[in-house]
Amino acid sequence: MNECYYDKRMDFFYNMTNTDTVDEWTGPKLIVVLCFGTFFCLFIFISNSLVIAAVVKNKRFHFPFYYLLANLAAADFFAGIAYVFLMFNTGPVSKTLTVNRWFLRQGLLDTSLTASLVNLLVIAVERHMSIMRMKIHSNLTKKRVTFLIISIWAIAIFMGAVPTLGWNCLCDITACSSLAPIYSRSYLVFWSVLNLVVFFIMVVVYIRIYMYVQRKTNVLSSHTSGSISRRRTPVKLMKTVMTLLGAFVVCWTPGLVVLLLDGLNCTYCGIQNVKRWFLLLALMNSVMNPIIYSYKDDEMWSTMKRMICCSSEDKNQDRRSSRVPSTVLCRSTDTSGNYIEDGIIQGTICGKGDLGDKGNS
């Protein structure tokens, strides 16, 4: 029977895996990492808090798409908390941690990142279902959205707790990974492959959305002259989707590949030299999400600016909303047979934000 090492401190496991955390996390490198980490965390806290407050305050955002957006912001806010905890429990401090505290440190990171990823997937599926069914409004009720949000966090918490529940190497030292000294290499392979598969699904979903919207728009353009706003819609959608996918690829793929290589026990890949930078890169996704999902929506941006400036001028809100492409396209007049495709496109871009006055169950 293998001996278990539940009572050991982390220095025992770091020494077993030949991971020298002291040399890697001291001096100028540590200062740079902490400075960037602090700045990112402050931005994550402020920007995602504004997104959540905007969804709560503005009645135009009381729709399933924006509820999921607010939950994504909450997941990114939680990622900031997880990283703050990491900053105070890393470097030379890592070797002094107990096994349970180290599990908590990594579990917070895994939970936050999984919550963001699953939430992005749910948003993609929700948009895909609405478009393919040729409906502007989502069929999701508040109860269903609440159930989805609860499910997202249940999955995230479970994934963060899996190593603590037993999928670790405390009783099999030979199976320990290099990046995560008490994580089993098989778990790292599972976790990285699972996330890469989810990423692939998201790519496929958004490609289908873009191809469908482009095809319908081309058909519509060949039969009607259309307005300039409607003709620009496919371009705006393409930019939004490509920005999202590009940010996700840049921020997540390198870290997942490094984890996969570590799980496969690649001893010549030099993963120890890049791990901290890829961790920062992965957390950049939580920084970019508020920009991608909120700043591109002028209605959201206007609401956030009013909260920052402590202004409550309704006239300014209406004036700014009238020039927003996403809200201009979401007029209730586009309900005829000739404009049904535009309605579908509009639901993708603005998340039905300007249809709030039409009612929602």
CSV table of C-alpha atoms in Angstrom, one decimal:
chain,number,residue,atom,x,y,z
A,1,MET,CA,0.0,0.0,0.0
A,2,ASN,CA,1.3,3.5,-0.9
A,3,GLU,CA,2.1,5.9,1.9
A,4,CYS,CA,0.0,9.0,2.1
A,5,TYR,CA,1.5,12.4,3.0
A,6,TYR,CA,-1.5,14.5,4.2
A,7,ASP,CA,0.5,16.0,7.1
A,8,LYS,CA,3.4,17.2,5.0
A,9,ARG,CA,4.0,20.9,4.2
A,10,MET,CA,4.4,22.0,0.6
A,11,ASP,CA,8.2,22.2,0.8
A,12,PHE,CA,8.2,18.4,0.8
A,13,PHE,CA,6.3,18.2,-2.5
A,14,TYR,CA,8.2,21.0,-4.1
A,15,ASN,CA,11.5,19.3,-3.3
A,16,MET,CA,10.2,16.0,-4.7
A,17,THR,CA,9.3,17.6,-8.0
A,18,ASN,CA,12.5,19.7,-8.1
A,19,THR,CA,10.5,23.0,-8.3
A,20,ASP,CA,12.5,25.9,-6.9
A,21,THR,CA,9.9,28.5,-6.1
A,22,VAL,CA,12.3,30.8,-4.2
A,23,ASP,CA,14.6,31.6,-7.1
A,24,GLU,CA,11.7,32.1,-9.5
A,25,TRP,CA,9.6,34.5,-7.4
A,26,THR,CA,12.2,36.9,-5.9
A,27,GLY,CA,13.8,40.1,-7.0
A,28,PRO,CA,12.7,42.2,-10.1
A,29,LYS,CA,10.6,39.3,-11.5
A,30,LEU,CA,8.5,39.2,-8.4
A,31,ILE,CA,8.0,42.9,-8.4
A,32,VAL,CA,6.9,43.0,-12.0
A,33,VAL,CA,4.4,40.1,-11.4
A,34,LEU,CA,3.0,41.7,-8.3
A,35,CYS,CA,2.6,45.1,-10.0
A,36,PHE,CA,0.9,43.7,-13.0
A,37,GLY,CA,-1.3,41.5,-10.8
A,38,THR,CA,-2.3,44.3,-8.6
A,39,PHE,CA,-3.3,46.5,-11.5
A,40,PHE,CA,-5.2,43.8,-13.2
A,41,CYS,CA,-7.1,42.9,-10.0
A,42,LEU,CA,-8.1,46.5,-9.4
A,43,PHE,CA,-9.4,46.8,-12.9
A,44,ILE,CA,-11.2,43.5,-12.6
A,45,PHE,CA,-12.9,44.6,-9.4
A,46,ILE,CA,-13.9,48.0,-10.6
A,47,SER,CA,-15.0,47.2,-14.2
A,48,ASN,CA,-16.9,44.0,-13.3
A,49,SER,CA,-18.7,45.8,-10.4
A,50,LEU,CA,-19.8,48.5,-12.8
A,51,VAL,CA,-21.1,45.8,-15.2
A,52,ILE,CA,-23.2,44.1,-12.5
A,53,ALA,CA,-24.5,47.5,-11.2
A,54,ALA,CA,-25.4,48.6,-14.7
A,55,VAL,CA,-27.5,45.4,-15.3
A,56,VAL,CA,-29.3,45.9,-12.0
A,57,LYS,CA,-29.9,49.6,-12.5
A,58,ASN,CA,-30.9,49.8,-16.2
A,59,LYS,CA,-34.3,48.1,-16.9
A,60,ARG,CA,-33.3,47.7,-20.5
A,61,PHE,CA,-30.8,45.0,-19.4
A,62,HIS,CA,-33.4,42.9,-17.5
A,63,PHE,CA,-33.3,40.1,-20.1
A,64,PRO,CA,-31.6,36.6,-20.0
A,65,PHE,CA,-28.6,37.7,-22.1
A,66,TYR,CA,-27.7,40.4,-19.7
A,67,TYR,CA,-28.3,38.3,-16.6
A,68,LEU,CA,-25.8,35.9,-18.0
A,69,LEU,CA,-23.5,38.8,-18.7
A,70,ALA,CA,-23.8,39.9,-15.1
A,71,ASN,CA,-22.9,36.4,-14.0
A,72,LEU,CA,-19.9,36.4,-16.2
A,73,ALA,CA,-18.8,39.7,-14.6
A,74,ALA,CA,-19.4,38.0,-11.2
A,75,ALA,CA,-17.1,35.1,-12.2
A,76,ASP,CA,-14.4,37.5,-13.3
A,77,PHE,CA,-14.8,39.4,-10.1
A,78,PHE,CA,-14.2,36.1,-8.2
A,79,ALA,CA,-11.2,35.5,-10.4
A,80,GLY,CA,-9.7,38.8,-9.0
A,81,ILE,CA,-10.3,37.6,-5.5
A,82,ALA,CA,-8.6,34.3,-6.3
A,83,TYR,CA,-5.6,36.0,-7.7
A,84,VAL,CA,-5.3,38.3,-4.7
A,85,PHE,CA,-5.2,35.2,-2.5
A,86,LEU,CA,-2.6,33.7,-4.8
A,87,MET,CA,-0.4,36.8,-4.6
A,88,PHE,CA,-0.2,36.5,-0.8
A,89,ASN,CA,0.4,32.8,-0.9
A,90,THR,CA,3.0,32.3,-3.6
A,91,GLY,CA,6.8,32.6,-4.0
A,92,PRO,CA,8.8,31.7,-1.0
A,93,VAL,CA,5.5,31.4,1.0
A,94,SER,CA,4.4,28.5,-1.2
A,95,LYS,CA,6.8,26.1,0.6
A,96,THR,CA,5.4,27.0,4.0
A,97,LEU,CA,1.8,26.3,3.1
A,98,THR,CA,-0.1,23.3,4.4
A,99,VAL,CA,-1.7,20.9,1.9
A,100,ASN,CA,-5.2,22.2,2.6
A,101,ARG,CA,-4.2,25.8,2.1
A,102,TRP,CA,-2.5,25.0,-1.1
A,103,PHE,CA,-5.6,23.2,-2.3
A,104,LEU,CA,-7.7,26.3,-1.4
A,105,ARG,CA,-5.3,28.5,-3.4
A,106,GLN,CA,-5.5,26.4,-6.5
A,107,GLY,CA,-9.2,25.6,-6.0
A,108,LEU,CA,-10.1,29.3,-6.1
A,109,LEU,CA,-8.3,29.7,-9.4
A,110,ASP,CA,-9.8,26.6,-10.9
A,111,THR,CA,-13.3,27.6,-9.8
A,112,SER,CA,-13.1,31.1,-11.1
A,113,LEU,CA,-11.6,30.2,-14.5
A,114,THR,CA,-14.1,27.3,-14.9
A,115,ALA,CA,-17.0,29.6,-14.0
A,116,SER,CA,-15.9,32.2,-16.7
A,117,LEU,CA,-15.5,29.5,-19.3
A,118,VAL,CA,-18.8,27.7,-18.7
A,119,ASN,CA,-20.6,31.1,-18.6
A,120,LEU,CA,-19.1,32.0,-21.9
A,121,LEU,CA,-20.3,28.7,-23.3
A,122,VAL,CA,-23.8,29.2,-22.0
A,123,ILE,CA,-24.0,32.7,-23.6
A,124,ALA,CA,-22.8,31.2,-26.9
A,125,VAL,CA,-25.4,28.4,-26.8
A,126,GLU,CA,-28.2,30.9,-25.8
A,127,ARG,CA,-27.4,33.2,-28.7
A,128,HIS,CA,-27.2,30.2,-31.1
A,129,MET,CA,-30.6,28.8,-30.0
A,130,SER,CA,-32.2,32.2,-30.4
A,131,ILE,CA,-30.8,32.8,-33.9
A,132,MET,CA,-31.4,29.3,-35.3
A,133,ARG,CA,-35.1,29.5,-34.1
A,134,MET,CA,-35.5,32.8,-35.9
A,135,LYS,CA,-36.5,34.6,-32.7
A,136,ILE,CA,-35.4,37.9,-31.3
A,137,HIS,CA,-36.4,37.2,-27.7
A,138,SER,CA,-34.8,34.3,-25.8
A,139,ASN,CA,-37.1,31.6,-24.6
A,140,LEU,CA,-35.3,31.5,-21.3
A,141,THR,CA,-37.4,32.6,-18.4
A,142,LYS,CA,-36.0,34.1,-15.2
A,143,LYS,CA,-36.4,30.7,-13.5
A,144,ARG,CA,-34.4,29.0,-16.3
A,145,VAL,CA,-31.7,31.7,-16.2
A,146,THR,CA,-31.5,31.3,-12.4
A,147,PHE,CA,-31.1,27.5,-12.8
A,148,LEU,CA,-28.4,28.0,-15.4
A,149,ILE,CA,-26.5,30.4,-13.2
A,150,ILE,CA,-26.7,28.0,-10.2
A,151,SER,CA,-25.6,25.2,-12.5
A,152,ILE,CA,-22.6,27.2,-13.7
A,153,TRP,CA,-21.4,27.8,-10.2
A,154,ALA,CA,-22.1,24.2,-9.1
A,155,ILE,CA,-19.9,22.9,-12.0
A,156,ALA,CA,-17.2,25.5,-11.3
A,157,ILE,CA,-17.1,24.7,-7.6
A,158,PHE,CA,-17.0,20.9,-8.3
A,159,MET,CA,-14.2,21.3,-10.8
A,160,GLY,CA,-12.3,23.4,-8.3
A,161,ALA,CA,-12.8,20.8,-5.6
A,162,VAL,CA,-12.0,17.6,-7.6
A,163,PRO,CA,-8.4,17.4,-6.5
A,164,THR,CA,-9.3,18.0,-2.9
A,165,LEU,CA,-11.9,15.2,-3.1
A,166,GLY,CA,-9.3,12.7,-4.0
A,167,TRP,CA,-7.9,13.2,-7.5
A,168,ASN,CA,-4.4,14.1,-6.3
A,169,CYS,CA,-1.0,12.5,-5.8
A,170,LEU,CA,-0.8,12.6,-2.0
A,171,CYS,CA,-0.8,8.8,-1.9
A,172,ASP,CA,1.2,8.4,-5.1
A,173,ILE,CA,4.2,10.7,-5.2
A,174,THR,CA,5.4,9.4,-8.5
A,175,ALA,CA,2.2,10.7,-10.2
A,176,CYS,CA,2.7,14.3,-9.0
A,177,SER,CA,3.0,17.1,-11.6
A,178,SER,CA,5.7,19.7,-11.8
A,179,LEU,CA,3.5,22.9,-12.0
A,180,ALA,CA,1.1,21.7,-9.3
A,181,PRO,CA,3.2,19.5,-7.0
A,182,ILE,CA,0.2,17.8,-5.3
A,183,TYR,CA,-2.0,17.5,-8.4
A,184,SER,CA,-1.9,14.2,-10.3
A,185,ARG,CA,-0.7,14.5,-13.8
A,186,SER,CA,-3.7,12.6,-15.0
A,187,TYR,CA,-6.0,15.3,-13.6
A,188,LEU,CA,-4.0,18.0,-15.4
A,189,VAL,CA,-4.5,16.1,-18.6
A,190,PHE,CA,-8.2,15.8,-18.0
A,191,TRP,CA,-8.7,19.4,-17.0
A,192,SER,CA,-6.7,20.9,-19.8
A,193,VAL,CA,-8.3,18.6,-22.5
A,194,LEU,CA,-11.8,19.3,-21.1
A,195,ASN,CA,-11.3,23.0,-21.3
A,196,LEU,CA,-9.8,22.8,-24.8
A,197,VAL,CA,-12.8,20.8,-26.0
A,198,VAL,CA,-15.2,23.4,-24.5
A,199,PHE,CA,-13.2,26.1,-26.3
A,200,PHE,CA,-13.5,24.2,-29.6
A,201,ILE,CA,-17.3,23.9,-29.1
A,202,MET,CA,-17.5,27.7,-28.6
A,203,VAL,CA,-15.5,28.3,-31.8
A,204,VAL,CA,-17.9,26.0,-33.7
A,205,VAL,CA,-21.0,27.7,-32.2
A,206,TYR,CA,-19.8,31.2,-33.1
A,207,ILE,CA,-18.7,30.2,-36.6
A,208,ARG,CA,-22.2,28.8,-37.1
A,209,ILE,CA,-23.8,32.0,-35.9
A,210,TYR,CA,-21.6,34.1,-38.1
A,211,MET,CA,-22.2,32.0,-41.2
A,212,TYR,CA,-25.9,31.9,-40.6
A,213,VAL,CA,-26.2,35.6,-40.1
A,214,GLN,CA,-24.0,36.3,-43.2
A,215,ARG,CA,-26.1,34.0,-45.4
A,216,LYS,CA,-29.4,35.5,-44.3
A,217,THR,CA,-28.0,39.0,-44.7
A,218,ASN,CA,-26.8,38.3,-48.2
A,219,VAL,CA,-30.3,36.9,-49.1
A,220,LEU,CA,-31.9,40.0,-47.6
A,221,SER,CA,-29.6,42.4,-49.4
A,222,SER,CA,-30.3,40.8,-52.8
A,223,HIS,CA,-34.1,41.5,-52.4
A,224,THR,CA,-34.1,44.8,-50.5
A,225,SER,CA,-32.1,47.9,-50.7
A,226,GLY,CA,-31.8,48.0,-46.9
A,227,SER,CA,-30.5,50.7,-44.6
A,228,ILE,CA,-26.9,51.4,-44.0
A,229,SER,CA,-27.2,50.2,-40.5
A,230,ARG,CA,-28.5,46.8,-41.6
A,231,ARG,CA,-25.8,46.5,-44.2
A,232,ARG,CA,-23.2,47.2,-41.5
A,233,THR,CA,-24.6,44.6,-39.1
A,234,PRO,CA,-22.7,41.6,-40.4
A,235,VAL,CA,-19.4,43.5,-40.1
A,236,LYS,CA,-20.1,44.6,-36.6
A,237,LEU,CA,-21.1,41.0,-35.7
A,238,MET,CA,-17.9,39.7,-37.2
A,239,LYS,CA,-15.8,42.1,-35.3
A,240,THR,CA,-17.5,41.3,-32.0
A,241,VAL,CA,-17.2,37.5,-32.5
A,242,MET,CA,-13.6,37.7,-33.7
A,243,THR,CA,-12.6,39.9,-30.8
A,244,LEU,CA,-14.1,37.5,-28.4
A,245,LEU,CA,-12.5,34.4,-29.9
A,246,GLY,CA,-9.2,36.1,-30.4
A,247,ALA,CA,-9.1,37.2,-26.8
A,248,PHE,CA,-10.0,33.8,-25.6
A,249,VAL,CA,-7.4,32.0,-27.8
A,250,VAL,CA,-4.6,34.4,-26.7
A,251,CYS,CA,-5.5,34.3,-23.0
A,252,TRP,CA,-6.3,30.6,-22.5
A,253,THR,CA,-4.7,28.4,-25.0
A,254,PRO,CA,-1.0,28.9,-23.9
A,255,GLY,CA,-1.8,28.1,-20.3
A,256,LEU,CA,-3.9,25.0,-21.2
A,257,VAL,CA,-1.2,23.7,-23.5
A,258,VAL,CA,1.4,24.1,-20.7
A,259,LEU,CA,-0.8,22.2,-18.3
A,260,LEU,CA,-1.3,19.5,-20.9
A,261,LEU,CA,2.5,19.2,-21.4
A,262,ASP,CA,3.0,19.0,-17.7
A,263,GLY,CA,0.4,16.3,-17.4
A,264,LEU,CA,2.1,14.4,-20.2
A,265,ASN,CA,5.4,14.7,-18.1
A,266,CYS,CA,7.3,16.6,-20.8
A,267,THR,CA,10.6,17.2,-19.0
A,268,TYR,CA,12.2,19.1,-21.9
A,269,CYS,CA,9.5,21.7,-22.6
A,270,GLY,CA,10.8,24.4,-20.2
A,271,ILE,CA,7.3,24.9,-18.7
A,272,GLN,CA,8.7,26.2,-15.4
A,273,ASN,CA,10.1,29.3,-17.2
A,274,VAL,CA,6.7,30.5,-18.6
A,275,LYS,CA,4.1,29.3,-16.1
A,276,ARG,CA,3.7,32.6,-14.2
A,277,TRP,CA,3.4,34.6,-17.4
A,278,PHE,CA,0.8,32.3,-18.8
A,279,LEU,CA,-1.1,32.5,-15.6
A,280,LEU,CA,-1.2,36.3,-15.9
A,281,LEU,CA,-2.2,35.9,-19.6
A,282,ALA,CA,-5.1,33.6,-18.6
A,283,LEU,CA,-6.3,36.1,-16.0
A,284,MET,CA,-6.2,38.8,-18.7
A,285,ASN,CA,-9.4,37.2,-20.0
A,286,SER,CA,-11.2,38.5,-16.9
A,287,VAL,CA,-9.8,41.9,-17.7
A,288,MET,CA,-10.9,41.8,-21.3
A,289,ASN,CA,-14.4,40.4,-20.8
A,290,PRO,CA,-15.9,43.7,-19.5
A,291,ILE,CA,-14.4,45.5,-22.5
A,292,ILE,CA,-15.6,43.0,-25.1
A,293,TYR,CA,-19.2,42.5,-23.7
A,294,SER,CA,-19.8,45.9,-22.2
A,295,TYR,CA,-17.8,48.6,-23.9
A,296,LYS,CA,-18.9,47.5,-27.4
A,297,ASP,CA,-22.5,48.0,-26.2
A,298,ASP,CA,-22.9,51.8,-26.1
A,299,GLU,CA,-26.0,51.4,-23.9
A,300,MET,CA,-24.0,49.6,-21.3
A,301,TRP,CA,-21.1,52.1,-21.7
A,302,SER,CA,-23.5,55.0,-21.2
A,303,THR,CA,-25.0,53.5,-18.1
A,304,MET,CA,-21.5,52.9,-16.6
A,305,LYS,CA,-20.4,56.4,-17.4
A,306,ARG,CA,-23.5,57.9,-15.7
A,307,MET,CA,-22.8,55.8,-12.6
A,308,ILE,CA,-19.1,56.9,-12.6
A,309,CYS,CA,-20.1,60.6,-13.1
A,310,CYS,CA,-23.0,60.3,-10.7
A,311,SER,CA,-25.3,61.7,-13.4
A,312,SER,CA,-29.0,60.7,-13.7
A,313,GLU,CA,-30.0,62.8,-16.8
A,314,ASP,CA,-32.6,60.7,-18.6
A,315,LYS,CA,-32.4,62.9,-21.6
A,316,ASN,CA,-28.8,62.2,-22.2
A,317,GLN,CA,-29.5,58.5,-21.9
A,318,ASP,CA,-32.2,58.7,-24.6
A,319,ARG,CA,-30.1,60.9,-26.8
A,320,ARG,CA,-27.1,58.5,-26.6
A,321,SER,CA,-29.3,55.4,-27.1
A,322,SER,CA,-30.7,56.8,-30.3
A,323,ARG,CA,-27.3,56.8,-32.0
A,324,VAL,CA,-26.3,53.3,-30.9
A,325,PRO,CA,-26.3,50.8,-33.8
A,326,SER,CA,-27.4,47.9,-31.5
A,327,THR,CA,-30.5,49.8,-30.3
A,328,VAL,CA,-31.3,51.4,-33.7
A,329,LEU,CA,-31.4,47.9,-35.2
A,330,CYS,CA,-33.7,46.6,-32.5
A,331,ARG,CA,-36.7,48.6,-33.5
A,332,SER,CA,-40.1,47.0,-33.1
A,333,THR,CA,-41.0,47.9,-36.7
A,334,ASP,CA,-38.7,45.1,-38.0
A,335,THR,CA,-41.3,42.4,-37.5
A,336,SER,CA,-42.4,41.9,-41.1
A,337,GLY,CA,-41.4,38.9,-43.2
A,338,ASN,CA,-38.7,40.9,-45.0
A,339,TYR,CA,-37.0,42.0,-41.8
A,340,ILE,CA,-37.1,38.8,-39.7
A,341,GLU,CA,-33.4,38.1,-40.5
A,342,ASP,CA,-32.5,41.6,-39.3
A,343,GLY,CA,-34.3,40.9,-36.1
A,344,ILE,CA,-32.3,37.7,-35.6
A,345,ILE,CA,-29.1,39.6,-36.2
A,346,GLN,CA,-30.1,42.4,-33.8
A,347,GLY,CA,-30.8,39.9,-31.0
A,348,THR,CA,-27.2,38.6,-31.4
A,349,ILE,CA,-25.6,42.0,-31.2
A,350,CYS,CA,-27.6,43.9,-28.6
A,351,GLY,CA,-28.9,41.0,-26.6
A,352,LYS,CA,-32.4,42.4,-27.1
A,353,GLY,CA,-31.4,45.3,-24.9
A,354,ASP,CA,-33.6,47.8,-26.6
A,355,LEU,CA,-36.7,45.6,-26.7
A,356,GLY,CA,-37.3,45.9,-23.1
A,357,ASP,CA,-40.2,48.2,-23.6
A,358,LYS,CA,-41.9,45.5,-25.5
A,359,GLY,CA,-42.2,43.3,-22.5
A,360,ASN,CA,-40.5,40.2,-21.3
A,361,SER,CA,-41.8,37.3,-19.3
